[in-house]
Amino acid sequence: QKEVEQDPGPLSVPEGAIVSLNCTYSNSAFQYFMWYRQYSRKGPELLMYTYSSGNKEDGRFTAQVDKSSKYISLFIRDSQPSDSATYLCAMRNAGGTSYGKLTFGQGTILTVHP
Amino acid sequence: DAGVTQSPTHLIKTRGQQVTLRCSPKSGHDTVSWYQQALGQGPQFIFQYYEEEERQRGNFPDRFSGHQFPNYSSELNVNALLLGDSALYLCASSWRQGSYEQYFGPGTRLTVT
């Protein structure tokens, strides 16, 4: 079983839709939760991070973490064609011997069509 | 301010050969991590370098080795290439080991034939 599970999609939505992307994880030591966006033939770009449980909002993006359920989400409001990309969730420990290592989900391919 | 740069962009090698990939971190960053991203998969952690030493390592064989130079740039070496080593190799830099903010380069696409 993978430490981080993410539905690979693909997900196709019309412009303006609300998009929900999700990951589940099994490692209770994870404390930092990130969402990266990766355009085709590019490296991942950090979108948002959250420490421990809670919500964080940045413009059209909202990240949620529920540590009790080991479940994280990214919501994109008023989605735009420019949001079309692969979205990767990533997690890491707060300390210990592997705290610099990011563990990624498989990535969800999102297409927003006009 | 230049971000993370990697070279070369693309590389084609034959099974059994050796390859060296290079990375220059973002200005002000002193830690470099390397990841392997197979097609359709998320990046997998190979190892991390800080103060010119390998500090952490993922589940990769000893064929994968690296180096960090005094100017914080880094190399990833892979020996005895296998077909399964074909992937996008990503370098990420950060300030200090524990930073959650890792900035990724565009990657090097390695094809092993």
Coordinates of N, CA, C and O in Angstrom, one line a residue, chain A residues 25-92:
Chain A
Y25 N -3.8 9.4 3.1 CA -2.5 9.0 3.5 C -2.5 8.0 4.7 O -3.5 8.0 5.4
S26 N -1.4 7.3 4.9 CA -1.4 6.3 6.0 C -0.4 6.6 7.1 O -0.6 6.1 8.2
N27 N 0.5 7.5 6.8 CA 1.6 7.8 7.8 C 1.2 8.9 8.8 O 1.1 10.1 8.4
S28 N 1.0 8.5 10.0 CA 0.5 9.5 11.0 C 1.6 10.6 11.3 O 1.2 11.6 11.9
A29 N 2.8 10.3 10.9 CA 3.9 11.3 11.2 C 3.9 12.5 10.3 O 4.5 13.5 10.6
F30 N 3.1 12.4 9.2 CA 3.0 13.6 8.3 C 2.4 14.7 9.0 O 1.4 14.6 9.6
Q31 N 3.1 15.9 8.9 CA 2.6 17.1 9.6 C 2.5 18.3 8.6 O 1.7 19.2 8.8
Y32 N 3.2 18.3 7.5 CA 3.2 19.3 6.5 C 2.5 18.8 5.2 O 2.9 17.7 4.8
F33 N 1.6 19.5 4.7 CA 0.8 19.0 3.6 C 0.9 20.1 2.5 O 0.5 21.3 2.7
M34 N 1.3 19.7 1.3 CA 1.5 20.6 0.2 C 0.7 20.2 -1.0 O 0.4 19.0 -1.2
W35 N 0.4 21.2 -1.8 CA -0.2 21.0 -3.2 C 0.7 21.6 -4.2 O 1.1 22.8 -4.0
Y36 N 1.1 20.8 -5.2 CA 1.9 21.3 -6.3 C 1.1 21.2 -7.6 O 0.3 20.3 -7.7
R37 N 1.4 22.1 -8.5 CA 0.8 22.1 -9.8 C 2.0 21.9 -10.8 O 3.1 22.5 -10.7
Q38 N 1.7 21.0 -11.7 CA 2.8 20.7 -12.7 C 2.2 20.7 -14.1 O 1.3 20.0 -14.5
Y39 N 2.7 21.7 -14.9 CA 2.3 21.8 -16.3 C 3.1 20.8 -17.1 O 4.2 20.4 -16.6
S40 N 2.6 20.5 -18.2 CA 3.3 19.5 -19.1 C 4.8 20.0 -19.4 O 5.0 21.1 -19.7
R41 N 5.7 19.0 -19.2 CA 7.1 19.3 -19.4 C 7.7 20.3 -18.5 O 8.7 21.0 -18.9
K42 N 7.1 20.5 -17.4 CA 7.7 21.5 -16.4 C 7.9 20.8 -15.1 O 7.3 19.7 -14.8
G43 N 8.6 21.4 -14.2 CA 8.7 20.9 -12.8 C 7.5 21.3 -12.0 O 6.8 22.3 -12.3
P44 N 7.3 20.6 -10.9 CA 6.2 21.0 -10.0 C 6.4 22.4 -9.4 O 7.5 22.8 -9.1
E45 N 5.3 23.1 -9.2 CA 5.3 24.4 -8.6 C 4.5 24.4 -7.4 O 3.3 24.0 -7.4
L46 N 5.0 24.9 -6.3 CA 4.3 24.9 -5.0 C 3.1 25.9 -5.0 O 3.3 27.0 -5.3
L47 N 1.9 25.3 -4.8 CA 0.7 26.2 -4.8 C 0.4 26.6 -3.3 O 0.1 27.8 -3.1
M48 N 0.3 25.6 -2.5 CA -0.2 25.9 -1.1 C 0.4 24.9 -0.1 O 0.8 23.8 -0.5
Y49 N 0.6 25.3 1.1 CA 1.0 24.3 2.1 C 0.1 24.6 3.4 O -0.3 25.7 3.6
T50 N 0.0 23.5 4.2 CA -0.7 23.6 5.4 C 0.0 22.8 6.5 O 0.5 21.7 6.1
Y51 N 0.1 23.4 7.6 CA 0.7 22.7 8.7 C -0.3 22.1 9.6 O -1.2 22.8 10.1
S52 N -0.3 20.8 9.8 CA -1.2 20.1 10.7 C -2.7 20.2 10.1 O -2.8 20.4 8.9
S53 N -3.7 20.2 11.0 CA -5.0 20.2 10.5 C -5.5 21.7 10.3 O -4.9 22.6 10.8
G54 N -6.6 21.8 9.5 CA -7.2 23.1 9.3 C -7.3 23.5 7.8 O -7.1 22.6 6.9
N55 N -7.8 24.7 7.6 CA -8.0 25.2 6.3 C -7.1 26.4 6.0 O -6.7 27.1 6.9
K56 N -6.8 26.5 4.7 CA -6.0 27.7 4.3 C -6.6 28.1 2.9 O -6.8 27.3 2.0
E57 N -6.7 29.4 2.8 CA -7.3 30.0 1.5 C -6.3 30.9 0.9 O -5.6 31.7 1.6
D58 N -6.2 30.9 -0.4 CA -5.3 31.8 -1.2 C -6.0 32.0 -2.5 O -5.9 31.2 -3.4
G59 N -6.7 33.2 -2.6 CA -7.4 33.5 -3.9 C -8.5 32.5 -4.2 O -9.3 32.2 -3.3
R60 N -8.4 31.8 -5.3 CA -9.4 30.8 -5.7 C -9.1 29.5 -5.1 O -9.9 28.5 -5.4
F61 N -8.0 29.3 -4.4 CA -7.6 28.0 -3.9 C -7.8 27.9 -2.4 O -7.5 28.8 -1.7
T62 N -8.4 26.7 -2.0 CA -8.5 26.4 -0.6 C -8.0 25.0 -0.3 O -8.4 24.1 -1.0
A63 N -7.1 24.9 0.7 CA -6.6 23.6 1.1 C -7.2 23.3 2.4 O -7.3 24.1 3.3
Q64 N -7.6 22.0 2.6 CA -8.1 21.5 3.8 C -7.3 20.3 4.2 O -7.0 19.4 3.4
V65 N -7.1 20.1 5.5 CA -6.4 19.0 6.1 C -7.3 18.4 7.2 O -7.6 19.2 8.1
D66 N -7.6 17.1 7.2 CA -8.3 16.5 8.3 C -7.4 15.3 8.7 O -7.4 14.2 8.1
K67 N -6.6 15.6 9.7 CA -5.7 14.6 10.2 C -6.3 13.4 10.8 O -5.8 12.3 10.8
S68 N -7.5 13.6 11.4 CA -8.2 12.5 12.1 C -8.6 11.5 11.0 O -8.7 10.2 11.3
S69 N -8.9 11.9 9.8 CA -9.3 11.0 8.7 C -8.2 10.7 7.8 O -8.4 9.9 6.8
K70 N -7.0 11.4 8.0 CA -5.9 11.2 7.1 C -6.3 11.5 5.7 O -6.1 10.7 4.7
Y71 N -6.9 12.7 5.5 CA -7.5 13.1 4.2 C -7.2 14.6 4.0 O -7.4 15.4 4.9
I72 N -6.7 14.9 2.8 CA -6.5 16.3 2.5 C -7.2 16.7 1.1 O -7.4 15.7 0.3
S73 N -7.6 17.9 1.0 CA -8.3 18.3 -0.2 C -7.8 19.7 -0.7 O -7.3 20.5 0.1
L74 N -7.9 19.9 -2.0 CA -7.7 21.2 -2.6 C -8.9 21.5 -3.4 O -9.3 20.7 -4.3
F75 N -9.5 22.7 -3.2 CA -10.6 23.2 -3.9 C -10.2 24.4 -4.8 O -9.5 25.3 -4.3
I76 N -10.6 24.4 -6.0 CA -10.4 25.4 -6.9 C -11.7 26.0 -7.3 O -12.5 25.3 -7.9
R77 N -11.9 27.3 -7.0 CA -13.2 28.0 -7.4 C -13.0 28.7 -8.7 O -11.9 29.1 -9.1
D78 N -14.1 28.8 -9.4 CA -14.1 29.6 -10.7 C -12.9 29.1 -11.6 O -12.1 29.9 -12.0
S79 N -12.9 27.8 -11.8 CA -11.8 27.2 -12.5 C -11.6 27.8 -13.9 O -12.6 28.2 -14.6
Q80 N -10.3 28.0 -14.4 CA -10.0 28.6 -15.6 C -9.2 27.6 -16.5 O -8.6 26.7 -16.0
P81 N -9.3 27.8 -17.8 CA -8.5 26.9 -18.7 C -7.0 26.8 -18.3 O -6.3 25.8 -18.5
S82 N -6.5 28.0 -17.8 CA -5.1 28.0 -17.4 C -4.8 27.1 -16.1 O -3.6 26.9 -15.8
D83 N -5.9 26.6 -15.5 CA -5.7 25.7 -14.3 C -5.4 24.3 -14.8 O -5.1 23.4 -14.0
S84 N -5.6 24.1 -16.1 CA -5.4 22.7 -16.6 C -3.9 22.3 -16.4 O -3.0 22.9 -16.9
A85 N -3.7 21.2 -15.7 CA -2.4 20.8 -15.3 C -2.6 19.5 -14.5 O -3.7 19.0 -14.2
T86 N -1.4 19.0 -14.0 CA -1.5 17.8 -13.1 C -1.3 18.4 -11.7 O -0.3 19.2 -11.5
Y87 N -2.1 18.0 -10.7 CA -2.0 18.5 -9.4 C -1.5 17.4 -8.5 O -2.1 16.3 -8.5
L88 N -0.5 17.6 -7.8 CA 0.2 16.7 -6.9 C 0.1 17.1 -5.5 O 0.4 18.2 -5.1
C89 N -0.4 16.1 -4.6 CA -0.3 16.4 -3.2 C 1.0 15.8 -2.7 O 1.6 14.9 -3.3
A90 N 1.6 16.5 -1.7 CA 2.9 16.0 -1.1 C 2.8 16.2 0.4 O 2.1 17.1 0.9
M91 N 3.6 15.4 1.1 CA 3.5 15.5 2.6 C 4.9 15.2 3.1 O 5.7 14.5 2.5
R92 N 5.1 15.7 4.3 CA 6.4 15.4 5.0 C 6.3 15.4 6.5 O 5.3 16.0 7.0

